[in-house]
Coordinates of C-alpha atoms and ligand atoms in Angstrom, one line a residue:
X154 CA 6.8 20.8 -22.3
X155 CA 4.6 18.5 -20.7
X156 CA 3.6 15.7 -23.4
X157 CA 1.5 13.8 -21.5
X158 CA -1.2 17.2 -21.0
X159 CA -0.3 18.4 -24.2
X160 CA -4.1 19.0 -26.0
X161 CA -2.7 18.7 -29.5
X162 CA -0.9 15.5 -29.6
X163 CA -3.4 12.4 -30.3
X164 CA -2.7 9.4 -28.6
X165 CA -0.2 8.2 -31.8
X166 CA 1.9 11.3 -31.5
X167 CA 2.1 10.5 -27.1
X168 CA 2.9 6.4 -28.1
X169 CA 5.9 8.7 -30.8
X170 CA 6.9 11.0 -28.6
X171 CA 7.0 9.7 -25.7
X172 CA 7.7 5.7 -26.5
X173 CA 6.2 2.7 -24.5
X174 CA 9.8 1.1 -24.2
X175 CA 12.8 2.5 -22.8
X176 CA 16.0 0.3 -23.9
X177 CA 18.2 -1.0 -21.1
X178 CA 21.1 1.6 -20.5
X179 CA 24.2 -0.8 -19.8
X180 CA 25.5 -0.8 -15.9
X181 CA 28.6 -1.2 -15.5
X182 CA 29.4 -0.7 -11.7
X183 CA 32.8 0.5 -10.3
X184 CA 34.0 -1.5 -7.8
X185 CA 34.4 0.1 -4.2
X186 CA 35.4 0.3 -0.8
X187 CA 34.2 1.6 2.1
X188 CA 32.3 0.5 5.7
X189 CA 28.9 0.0 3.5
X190 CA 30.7 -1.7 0.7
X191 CA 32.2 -4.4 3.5
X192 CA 28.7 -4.3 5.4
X193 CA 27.3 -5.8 2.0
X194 CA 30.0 -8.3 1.3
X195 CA 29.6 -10.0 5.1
X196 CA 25.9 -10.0 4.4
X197 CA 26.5 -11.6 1.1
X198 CA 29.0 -14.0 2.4
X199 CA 26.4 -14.6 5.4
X200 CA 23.8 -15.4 3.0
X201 CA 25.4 -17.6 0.4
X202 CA 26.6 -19.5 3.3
X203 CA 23.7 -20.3 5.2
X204 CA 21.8 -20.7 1.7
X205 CA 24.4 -23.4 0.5
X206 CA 25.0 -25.0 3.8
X207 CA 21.9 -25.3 5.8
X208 CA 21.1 -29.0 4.1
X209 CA 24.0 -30.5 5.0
X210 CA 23.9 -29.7 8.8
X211 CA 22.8 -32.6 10.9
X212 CA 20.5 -32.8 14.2
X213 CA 20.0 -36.2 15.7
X214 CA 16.1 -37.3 16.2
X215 CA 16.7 -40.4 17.3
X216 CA 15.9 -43.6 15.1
X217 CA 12.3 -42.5 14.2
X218 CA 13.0 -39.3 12.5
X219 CA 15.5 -37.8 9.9
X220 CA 19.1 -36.4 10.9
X221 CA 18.6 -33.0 8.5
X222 CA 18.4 -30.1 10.6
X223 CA 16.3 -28.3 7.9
X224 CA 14.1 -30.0 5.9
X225 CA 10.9 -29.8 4.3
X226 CA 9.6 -33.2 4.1
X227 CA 7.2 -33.3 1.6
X228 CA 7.0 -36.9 1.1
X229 CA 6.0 -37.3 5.2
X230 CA 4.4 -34.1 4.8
X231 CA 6.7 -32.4 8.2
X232 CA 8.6 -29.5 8.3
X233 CA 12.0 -29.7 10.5
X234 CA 13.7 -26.9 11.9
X235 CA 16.6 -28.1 14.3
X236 CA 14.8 -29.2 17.6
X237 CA 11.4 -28.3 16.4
X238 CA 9.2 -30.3 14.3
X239 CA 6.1 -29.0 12.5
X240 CA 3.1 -31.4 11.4
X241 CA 0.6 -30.4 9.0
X242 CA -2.4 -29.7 11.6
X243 CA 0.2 -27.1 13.2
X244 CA 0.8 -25.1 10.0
X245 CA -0.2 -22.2 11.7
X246 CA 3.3 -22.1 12.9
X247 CA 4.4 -21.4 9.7
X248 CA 1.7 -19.0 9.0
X249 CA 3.0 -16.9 11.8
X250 CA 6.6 -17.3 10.7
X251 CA 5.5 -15.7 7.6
X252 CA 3.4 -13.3 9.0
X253 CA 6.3 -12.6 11.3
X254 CA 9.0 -12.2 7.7
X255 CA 6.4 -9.8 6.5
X256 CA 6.1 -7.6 9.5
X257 CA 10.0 -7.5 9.7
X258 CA 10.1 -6.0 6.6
X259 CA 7.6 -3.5 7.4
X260 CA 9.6 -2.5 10.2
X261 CA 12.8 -2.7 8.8
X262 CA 11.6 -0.2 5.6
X263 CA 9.8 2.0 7.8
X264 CA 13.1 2.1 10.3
X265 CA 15.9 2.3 7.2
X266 CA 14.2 2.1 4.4
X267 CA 14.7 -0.2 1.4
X268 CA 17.7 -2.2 3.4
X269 CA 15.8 -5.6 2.6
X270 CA 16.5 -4.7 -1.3
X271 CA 19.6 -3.5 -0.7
X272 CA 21.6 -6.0 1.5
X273 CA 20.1 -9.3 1.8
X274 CA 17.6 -10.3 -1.6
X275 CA 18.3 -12.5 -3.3
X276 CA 17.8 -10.6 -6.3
X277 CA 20.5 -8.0 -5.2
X278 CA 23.0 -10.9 -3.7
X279 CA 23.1 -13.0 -6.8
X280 CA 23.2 -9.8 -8.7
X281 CA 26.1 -8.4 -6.5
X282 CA 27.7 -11.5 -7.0
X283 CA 27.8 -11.6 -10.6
X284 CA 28.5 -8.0 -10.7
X285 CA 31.9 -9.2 -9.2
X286 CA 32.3 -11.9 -11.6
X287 CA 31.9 -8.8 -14.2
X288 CA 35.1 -7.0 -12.2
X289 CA 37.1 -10.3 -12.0
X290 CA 36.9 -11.7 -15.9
X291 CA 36.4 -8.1 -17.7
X292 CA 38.0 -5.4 -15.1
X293 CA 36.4 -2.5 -13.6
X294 CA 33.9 -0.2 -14.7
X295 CA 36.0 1.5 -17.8
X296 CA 37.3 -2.0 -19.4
X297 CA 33.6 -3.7 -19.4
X298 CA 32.4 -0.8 -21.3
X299 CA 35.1 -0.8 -23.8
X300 CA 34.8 -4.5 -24.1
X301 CA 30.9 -4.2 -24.5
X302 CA 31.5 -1.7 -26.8
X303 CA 34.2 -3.8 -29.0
X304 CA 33.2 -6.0 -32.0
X305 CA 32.7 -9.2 -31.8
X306 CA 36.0 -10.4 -32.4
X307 CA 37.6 -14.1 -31.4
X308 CA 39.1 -13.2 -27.8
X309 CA 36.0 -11.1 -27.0
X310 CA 33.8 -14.4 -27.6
X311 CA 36.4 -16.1 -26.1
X312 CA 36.3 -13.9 -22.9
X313 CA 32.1 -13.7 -23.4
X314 CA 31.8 -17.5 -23.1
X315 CA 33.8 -18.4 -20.3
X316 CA 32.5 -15.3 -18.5
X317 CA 28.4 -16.6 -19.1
X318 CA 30.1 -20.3 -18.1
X319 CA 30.9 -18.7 -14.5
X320 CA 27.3 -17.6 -14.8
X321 CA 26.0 -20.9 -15.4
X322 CA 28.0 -22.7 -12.4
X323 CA 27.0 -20.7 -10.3
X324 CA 23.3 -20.5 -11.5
X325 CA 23.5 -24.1 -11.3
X326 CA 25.2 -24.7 -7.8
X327 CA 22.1 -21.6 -6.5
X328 CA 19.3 -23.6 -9.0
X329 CA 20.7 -27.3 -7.1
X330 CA 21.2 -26.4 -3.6
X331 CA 17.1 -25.6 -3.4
X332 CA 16.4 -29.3 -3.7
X333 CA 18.5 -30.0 -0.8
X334 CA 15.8 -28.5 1.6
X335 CA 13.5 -31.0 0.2
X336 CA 15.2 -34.3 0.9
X337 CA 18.2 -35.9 2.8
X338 CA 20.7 -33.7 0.9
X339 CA 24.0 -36.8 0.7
X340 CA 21.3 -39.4 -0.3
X341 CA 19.9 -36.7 -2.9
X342 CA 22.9 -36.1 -4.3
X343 CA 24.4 -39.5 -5.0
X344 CA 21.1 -40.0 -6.6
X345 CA 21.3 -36.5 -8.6
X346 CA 24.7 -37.7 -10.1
X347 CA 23.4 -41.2 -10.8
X348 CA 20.8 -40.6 -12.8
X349 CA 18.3 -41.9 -10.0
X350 CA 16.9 -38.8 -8.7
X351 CA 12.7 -38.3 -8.8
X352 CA 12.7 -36.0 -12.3
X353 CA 10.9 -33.0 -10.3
X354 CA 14.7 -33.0 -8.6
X355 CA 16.6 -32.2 -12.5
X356 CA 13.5 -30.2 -13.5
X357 CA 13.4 -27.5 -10.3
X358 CA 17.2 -27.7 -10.8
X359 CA 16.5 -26.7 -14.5
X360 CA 14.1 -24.0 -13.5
X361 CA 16.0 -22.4 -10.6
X362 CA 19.6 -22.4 -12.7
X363 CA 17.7 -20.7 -16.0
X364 CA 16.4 -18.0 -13.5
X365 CA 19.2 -17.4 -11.5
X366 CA 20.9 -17.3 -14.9
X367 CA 18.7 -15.1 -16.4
X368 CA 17.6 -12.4 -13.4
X369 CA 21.2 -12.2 -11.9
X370 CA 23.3 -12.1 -15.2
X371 CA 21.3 -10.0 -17.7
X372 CA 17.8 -8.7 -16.0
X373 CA 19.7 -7.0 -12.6
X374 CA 18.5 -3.8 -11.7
X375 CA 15.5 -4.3 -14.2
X376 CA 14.1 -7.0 -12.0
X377 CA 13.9 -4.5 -8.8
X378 CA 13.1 -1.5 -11.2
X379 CA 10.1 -2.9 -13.0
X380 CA 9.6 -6.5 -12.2
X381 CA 9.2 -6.5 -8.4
X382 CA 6.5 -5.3 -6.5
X383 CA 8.3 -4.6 -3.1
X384 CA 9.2 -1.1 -4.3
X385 CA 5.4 -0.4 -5.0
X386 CA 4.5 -1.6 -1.9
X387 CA 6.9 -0.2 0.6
X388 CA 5.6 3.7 -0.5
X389 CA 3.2 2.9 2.0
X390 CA 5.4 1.9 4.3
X391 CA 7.8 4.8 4.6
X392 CA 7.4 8.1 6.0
X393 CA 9.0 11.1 6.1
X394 CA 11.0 10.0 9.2
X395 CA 12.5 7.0 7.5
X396 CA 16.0 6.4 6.8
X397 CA 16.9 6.4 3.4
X398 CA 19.8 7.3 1.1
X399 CA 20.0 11.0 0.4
X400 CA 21.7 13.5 -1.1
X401 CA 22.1 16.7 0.5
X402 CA 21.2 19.3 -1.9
X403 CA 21.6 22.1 0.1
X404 CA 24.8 21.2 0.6
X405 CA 26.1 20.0 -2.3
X406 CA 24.5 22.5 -4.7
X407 CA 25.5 24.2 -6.8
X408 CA 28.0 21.7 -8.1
X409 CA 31.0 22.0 -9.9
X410 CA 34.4 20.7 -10.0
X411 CA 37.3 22.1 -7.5
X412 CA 38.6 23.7 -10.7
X413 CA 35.8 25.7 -11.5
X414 CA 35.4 26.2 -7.5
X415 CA 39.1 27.8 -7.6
X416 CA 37.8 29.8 -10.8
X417 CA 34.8 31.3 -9.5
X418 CA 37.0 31.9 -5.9
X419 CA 39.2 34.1 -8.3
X420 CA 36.5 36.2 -9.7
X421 CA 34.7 37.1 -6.7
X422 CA 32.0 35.1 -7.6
X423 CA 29.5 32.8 -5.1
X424 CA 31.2 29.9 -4.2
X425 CA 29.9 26.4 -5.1
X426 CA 28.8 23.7 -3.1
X427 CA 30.2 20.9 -1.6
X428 CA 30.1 18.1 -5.0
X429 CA 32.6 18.4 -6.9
X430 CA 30.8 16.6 -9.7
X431 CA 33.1 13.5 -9.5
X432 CA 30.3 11.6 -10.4
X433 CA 31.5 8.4 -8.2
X434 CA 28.4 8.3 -6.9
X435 CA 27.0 6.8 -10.2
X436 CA 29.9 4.7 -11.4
X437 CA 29.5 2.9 -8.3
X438 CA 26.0 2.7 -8.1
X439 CA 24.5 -1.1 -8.9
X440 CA 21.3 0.1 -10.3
X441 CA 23.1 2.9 -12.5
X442 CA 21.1 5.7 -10.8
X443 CA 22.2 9.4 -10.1
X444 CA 21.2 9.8 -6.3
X445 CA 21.3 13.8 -7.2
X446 CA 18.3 13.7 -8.4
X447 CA 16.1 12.5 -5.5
X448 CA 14.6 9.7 -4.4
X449 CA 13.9 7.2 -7.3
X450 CA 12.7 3.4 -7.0
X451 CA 16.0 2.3 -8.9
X452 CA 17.6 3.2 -5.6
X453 CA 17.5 0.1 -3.6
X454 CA 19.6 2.0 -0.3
X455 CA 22.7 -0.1 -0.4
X456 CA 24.9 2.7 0.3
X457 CA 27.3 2.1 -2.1
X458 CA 27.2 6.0 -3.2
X459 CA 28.1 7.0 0.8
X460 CA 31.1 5.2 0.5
X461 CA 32.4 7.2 -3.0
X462 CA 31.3 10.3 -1.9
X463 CA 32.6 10.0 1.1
X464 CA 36.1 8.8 -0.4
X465 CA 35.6 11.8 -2.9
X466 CA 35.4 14.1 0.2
X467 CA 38.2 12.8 2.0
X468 CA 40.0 14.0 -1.4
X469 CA 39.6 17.3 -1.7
X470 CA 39.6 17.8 2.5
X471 CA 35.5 18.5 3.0
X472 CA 33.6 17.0 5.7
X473 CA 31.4 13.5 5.2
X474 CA 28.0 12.7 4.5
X475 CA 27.1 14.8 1.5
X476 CA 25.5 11.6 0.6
X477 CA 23.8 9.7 3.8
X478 CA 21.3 8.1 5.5
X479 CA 18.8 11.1 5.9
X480 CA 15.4 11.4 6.4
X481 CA 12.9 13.6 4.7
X482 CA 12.0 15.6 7.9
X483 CA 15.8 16.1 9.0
X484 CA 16.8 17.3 5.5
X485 CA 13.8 20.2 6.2
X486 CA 14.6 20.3 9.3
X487 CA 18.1 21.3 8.2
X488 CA 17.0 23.3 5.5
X489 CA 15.3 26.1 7.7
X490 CA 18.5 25.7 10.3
X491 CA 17.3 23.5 12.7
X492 CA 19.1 20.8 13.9
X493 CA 18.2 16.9 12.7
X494 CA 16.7 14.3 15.0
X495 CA 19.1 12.1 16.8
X496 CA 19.6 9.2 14.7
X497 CA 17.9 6.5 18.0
X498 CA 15.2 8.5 18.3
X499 CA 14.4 8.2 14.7
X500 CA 14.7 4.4 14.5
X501 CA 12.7 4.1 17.7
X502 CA 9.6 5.8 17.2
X503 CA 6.4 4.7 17.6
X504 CA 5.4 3.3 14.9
X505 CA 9.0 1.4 14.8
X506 CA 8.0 0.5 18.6
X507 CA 4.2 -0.2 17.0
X508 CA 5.5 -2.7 14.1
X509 CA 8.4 -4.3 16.7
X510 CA 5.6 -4.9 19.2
X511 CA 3.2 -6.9 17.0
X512 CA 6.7 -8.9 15.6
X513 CA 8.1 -9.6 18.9
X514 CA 3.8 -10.8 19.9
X515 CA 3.8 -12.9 17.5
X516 CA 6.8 -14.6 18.3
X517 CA 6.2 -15.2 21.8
X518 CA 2.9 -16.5 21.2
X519 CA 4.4 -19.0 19.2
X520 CA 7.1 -20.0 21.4
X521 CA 4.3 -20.4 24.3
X522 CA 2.4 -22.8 21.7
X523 CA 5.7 -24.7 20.6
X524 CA 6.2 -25.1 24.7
X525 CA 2.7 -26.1 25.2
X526 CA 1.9 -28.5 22.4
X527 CA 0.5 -31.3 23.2
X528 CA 2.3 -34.6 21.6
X529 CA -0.5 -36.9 21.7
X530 CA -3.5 -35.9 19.5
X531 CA -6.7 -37.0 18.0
X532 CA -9.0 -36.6 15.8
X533 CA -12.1 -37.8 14.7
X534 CA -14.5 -37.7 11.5
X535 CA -17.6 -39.3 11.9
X536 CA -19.3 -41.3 8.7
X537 CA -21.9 -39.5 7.2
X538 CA -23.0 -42.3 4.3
X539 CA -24.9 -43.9 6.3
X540 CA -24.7 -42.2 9.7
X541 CA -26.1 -45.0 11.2
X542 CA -26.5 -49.0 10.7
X543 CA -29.8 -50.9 12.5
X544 CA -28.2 -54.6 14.0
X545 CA -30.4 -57.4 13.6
X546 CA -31.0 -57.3 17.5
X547 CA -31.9 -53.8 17.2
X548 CA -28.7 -52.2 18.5
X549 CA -27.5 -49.2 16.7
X550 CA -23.9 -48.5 14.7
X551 CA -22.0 -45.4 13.5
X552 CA -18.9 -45.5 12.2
X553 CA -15.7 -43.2 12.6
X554 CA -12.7 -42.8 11.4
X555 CA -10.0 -42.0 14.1
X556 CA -6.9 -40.6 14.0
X557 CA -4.2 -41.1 16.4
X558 CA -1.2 -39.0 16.5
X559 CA 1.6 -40.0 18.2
X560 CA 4.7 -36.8 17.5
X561 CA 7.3 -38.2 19.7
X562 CA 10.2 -39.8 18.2
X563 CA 9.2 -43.5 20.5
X564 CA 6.6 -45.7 20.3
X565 CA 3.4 -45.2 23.0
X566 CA 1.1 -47.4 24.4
X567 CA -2.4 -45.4 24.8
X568 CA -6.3 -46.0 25.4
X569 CA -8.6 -45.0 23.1
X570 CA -12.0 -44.7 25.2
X571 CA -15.7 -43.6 25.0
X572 CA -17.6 -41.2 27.8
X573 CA -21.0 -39.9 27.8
X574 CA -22.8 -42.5 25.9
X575 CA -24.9 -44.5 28.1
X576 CA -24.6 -48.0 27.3
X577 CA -21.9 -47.9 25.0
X578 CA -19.5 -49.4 23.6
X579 CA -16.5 -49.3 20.8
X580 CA -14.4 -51.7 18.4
X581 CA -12.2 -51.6 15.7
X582 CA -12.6 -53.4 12.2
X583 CA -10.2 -55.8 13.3
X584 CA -12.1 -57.0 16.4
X585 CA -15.2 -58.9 16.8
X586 CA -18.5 -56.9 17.4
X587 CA -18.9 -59.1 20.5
X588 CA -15.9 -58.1 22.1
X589 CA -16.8 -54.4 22.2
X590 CA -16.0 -52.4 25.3
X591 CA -15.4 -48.6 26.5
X592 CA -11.5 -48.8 26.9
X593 CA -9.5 -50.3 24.3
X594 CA -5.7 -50.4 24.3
X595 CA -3.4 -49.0 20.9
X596 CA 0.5 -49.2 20.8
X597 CA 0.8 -45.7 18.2
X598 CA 4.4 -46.4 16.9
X599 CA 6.9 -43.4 16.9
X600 CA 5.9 -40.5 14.5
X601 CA 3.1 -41.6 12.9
X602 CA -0.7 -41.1 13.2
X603 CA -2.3 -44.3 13.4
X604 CA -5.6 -44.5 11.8
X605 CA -7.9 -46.7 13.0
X606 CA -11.6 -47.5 11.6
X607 CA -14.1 -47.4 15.1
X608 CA -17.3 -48.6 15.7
X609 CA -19.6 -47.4 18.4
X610 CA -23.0 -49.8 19.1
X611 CA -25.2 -48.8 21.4
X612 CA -28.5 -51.0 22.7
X613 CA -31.8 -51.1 21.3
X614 CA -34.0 -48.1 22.1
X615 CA -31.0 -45.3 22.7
X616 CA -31.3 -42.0 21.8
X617 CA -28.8 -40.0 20.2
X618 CA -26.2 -38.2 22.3
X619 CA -23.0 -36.3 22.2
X620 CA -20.3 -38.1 23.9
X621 CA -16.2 -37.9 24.1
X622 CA -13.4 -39.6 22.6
X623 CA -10.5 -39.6 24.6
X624 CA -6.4 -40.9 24.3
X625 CA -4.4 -41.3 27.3
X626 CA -1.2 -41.7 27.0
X627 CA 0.1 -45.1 29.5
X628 CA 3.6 -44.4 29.8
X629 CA 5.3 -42.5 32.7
X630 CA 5.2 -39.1 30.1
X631 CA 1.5 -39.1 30.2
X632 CA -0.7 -37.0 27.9
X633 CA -4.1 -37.1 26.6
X634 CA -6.3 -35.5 24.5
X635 CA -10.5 -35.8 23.5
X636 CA -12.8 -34.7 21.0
X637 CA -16.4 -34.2 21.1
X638 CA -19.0 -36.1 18.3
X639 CA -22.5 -37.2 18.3
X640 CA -23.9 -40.7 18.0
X641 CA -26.9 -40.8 15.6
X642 CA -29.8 -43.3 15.7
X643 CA -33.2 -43.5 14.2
X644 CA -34.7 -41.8 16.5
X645 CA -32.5 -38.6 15.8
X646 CA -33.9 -39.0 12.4
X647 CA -37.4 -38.9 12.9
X648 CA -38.1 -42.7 12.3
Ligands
SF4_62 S1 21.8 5.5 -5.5 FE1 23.3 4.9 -3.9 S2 22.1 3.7 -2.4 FE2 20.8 4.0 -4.3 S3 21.2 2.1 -5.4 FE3 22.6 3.6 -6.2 S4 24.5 3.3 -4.9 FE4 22.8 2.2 -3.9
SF4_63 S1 30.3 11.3 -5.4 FE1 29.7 13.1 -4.1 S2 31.0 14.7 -4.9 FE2 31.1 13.1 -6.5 S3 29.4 13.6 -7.8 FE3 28.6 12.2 -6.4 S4 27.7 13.6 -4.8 FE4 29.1 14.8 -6.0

């Protein structure tokens, strides 16, 4: 019976009947081999490796610039990525990088379905790993249920307690290599250890080991079941000619072990299908899902049910890939006796090509840019209260505030100059008024943006105009760059 469309039940007998809260079913995963099983555990490896590592790898800058090779440096307000260095007027570059993440995923999904959730979150790494840690301290699948079914005796607290302190190291170790990206990692942690770390350090430490804690050692599958969005999302993204993990049905059905298979052979009967309800498939899944039953957002496609079925087949002598990466269309494709798609031709298809082509755009528009930067750049903001000063002698002032920006790791000599304003001239705040000229000569030290107060006067009687700003660079590198404001006077004003 349908409760939900039931016209007799109020809405107090559907909250009874059909209950708001569904208590967590324990999972207690079987450990497993197989190619998908050692697929995962090179991701993982891959993964933790580059996650715990990456600070400590070094790139020399030169004197002007740190040696991290990846660092977000809030305090300087750069981004560092091995050879490339990202200021904060060239955030676009991380835009697209994130643009680019986000259209990976969508063709990753739409190629092989849910492979993000099922190899390389975080979410399923940490959770893989301390699935493991489960295996090591407790034993497979059958002891970690009688042991979470035992009282709570001594050596079961004992066993608990060291067990949730693994949790906790490594929580910490994931929770305290995060900082590292934000600072010179060795300096960081002399200082973490000290005592003499800023307190932002111990608190996102804090934060980052709770949740790692928390998400990876109890929440698990929950997190990607109800917590996450990416399942919601990525409905949209796949199609009926998407990869995903699929049990074939129509082979497999109707089930039944290879007793009852010999049984029914004896009496003449129809014989069964291909599973021979082993049910591997679930005590090896991480999400504690029964692939049997169709595709389900628990299922995050890690394969681990190809691998036990496929074992379970080798068993009893029956072909592979009653479980497998299918797609919708092939498995009705199959069902009326036609044969599936080759497997290329359903990763590239158009709208794989589609999603790839807009990826691989994006990227090489931003490798152009990172080529074509320019290294020397200004800017200019022109004052506003007042926008203009009346001399005694009748000469007009406006005021700027200039920015010169100097991103190579030396310092430059440069001109700041003036065009298009007839009569002009410019000078800083620390020169006299009187020795005002068009040209006037900055040293910009290494990696910094200078920022300089200008004046521009002009003579008695001028009108307002739009004129250029411009910095050359002097030394045999070269560079320049110019910006375009307007002079205001009186007259401009209606005076
Ligand atoms: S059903 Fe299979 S592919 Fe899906 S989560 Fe479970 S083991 Fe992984
Ligand atoms: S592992 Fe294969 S044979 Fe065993 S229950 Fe699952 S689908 Fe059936």
């Amino acid at each position: 019976m349908n409760l939900a469309h039931d016209p007799k039940l109020t809405r107090a007998d559907h909250s009874e009947e059909i209950g708001f809260y569904e208590k967590r079913k324990g999972v207690f995963p079987r450990g497993s081999d197989g190619p998908f099983r050692r697929l995962k555990w090179a991701i993982m490896a891959f993964c933790l490796i580059v996650y715990w590592g990456t600070p400590w790898l070094r790139w020399n800058r030169g004197p002007y610039a740190p040696d991290q090779a990846v660092l977000v440096d809030l305090a300087h307000r750069r981004f560092y990525m091995f050879q490339i260095e990202i200021w904060p007027h060239e955030f676009y570059f991380v835009a697209g990088l994130l643009i680019m993440a986000g259209i990976g995923l969508f063709l990753v999904t739409s190629a092989v379905g849910r492979a993000w959730c099922g190899y390389a979150c975080p979410q399923t790494v940490w959770t893989d790993l301390f699935q493991h840690v489960d295996r090591l301290i407790d034993g497979d699948r059958n002891a970690q249920i009688r042991l979470q079914n035992a009282p709570w005796t001594p050596a079961k607290i004992a066993r608990r307690t060291f067990k949730w302190g693994v949790y906790l190291a490594i929580s910490f170790l994931t929770g305290g290599a995060w900082i590292f990206y934000f600072a010179d990692a060795p300096t960081l942690q002399r200082e973490f250890w000290t005592g003499t770390a800023a307190p932002v350090a111990y608190a996102t430490t804090a934060v980052l080991t709770f949740t790692t804690f928390w998400l990876g050692g109890f929440m698990r599958e929950q997190v990607c079941i109800y917590m996450c969005p990416w399942p919601r999302i990525q409905t949209a993204m796949l199609d009926e000619r998407s990869l995903t993990v699929t049990y074939k049905d129509w082979r497999g059905e109707p089930r039944g072990s290879v007793k009852a298979a010999a049984k029914r052979a004896e009496q003449g009967l129809d014989p069964l299908g291909d599973c021979i309800d082993c049910k591997q498939c679930i005590a090896v899944c991480p999400t504690g899902i029964d692939i049997r039953e169709g595709p389900q957002i628990g299922c995050i496609t890690c394969a681990l049910c190809i691998d036990a079925c496929d074992k379970a087949m080798a068993d009893v002598g029956r072909p592979r890939g009653l479980i497998d990466y299918f797609t919708l269309e092939d498995a009705d494709k199959v069902k009326r006796g036609e044969a599936p798609t080759p497997v290329l031709r359903t990763i590239f298809r158009p709208r794989t090509l589609v999603y790839f082509g807009v990826w691989a755009g994006i990227g090489v528009a931003m490798l152009f840019l990172l080529g074509s930067r320019t290294r020397l750049d200004l800017s200019v903001a022109k004052d506003r209260n007042p926008e203009y000063v009346m001399l005694s002698k009748g000469e007009v002032r406006n005021g700027f505030t200039v920015k010169l920006r100097n991103m190579e790791d030396r310092p430059r000599p440069v001109t700041l100059s003036i065009d298009g304003l007839p009569g002009g001239a410019i000078f800083t705040d620390e020169m006299d008024a009187a020795l005002a000229r068009t040209v006037l000569s900055v040293e910009v030290p290494a990696d910094t943006t200078k920022r300089m107060r200008v004046y521009a006067i002009v003579p008695k009687g001028a009108k307002p105009a739009e004129f250029l700003f411009q910095i050359k660079a002097l030394d045999k590198e070269g560079g320049q760059d110019s910006v375009r404001t307007t002079f205001t006077t009186a007259e401009g004003n209606g005076q």
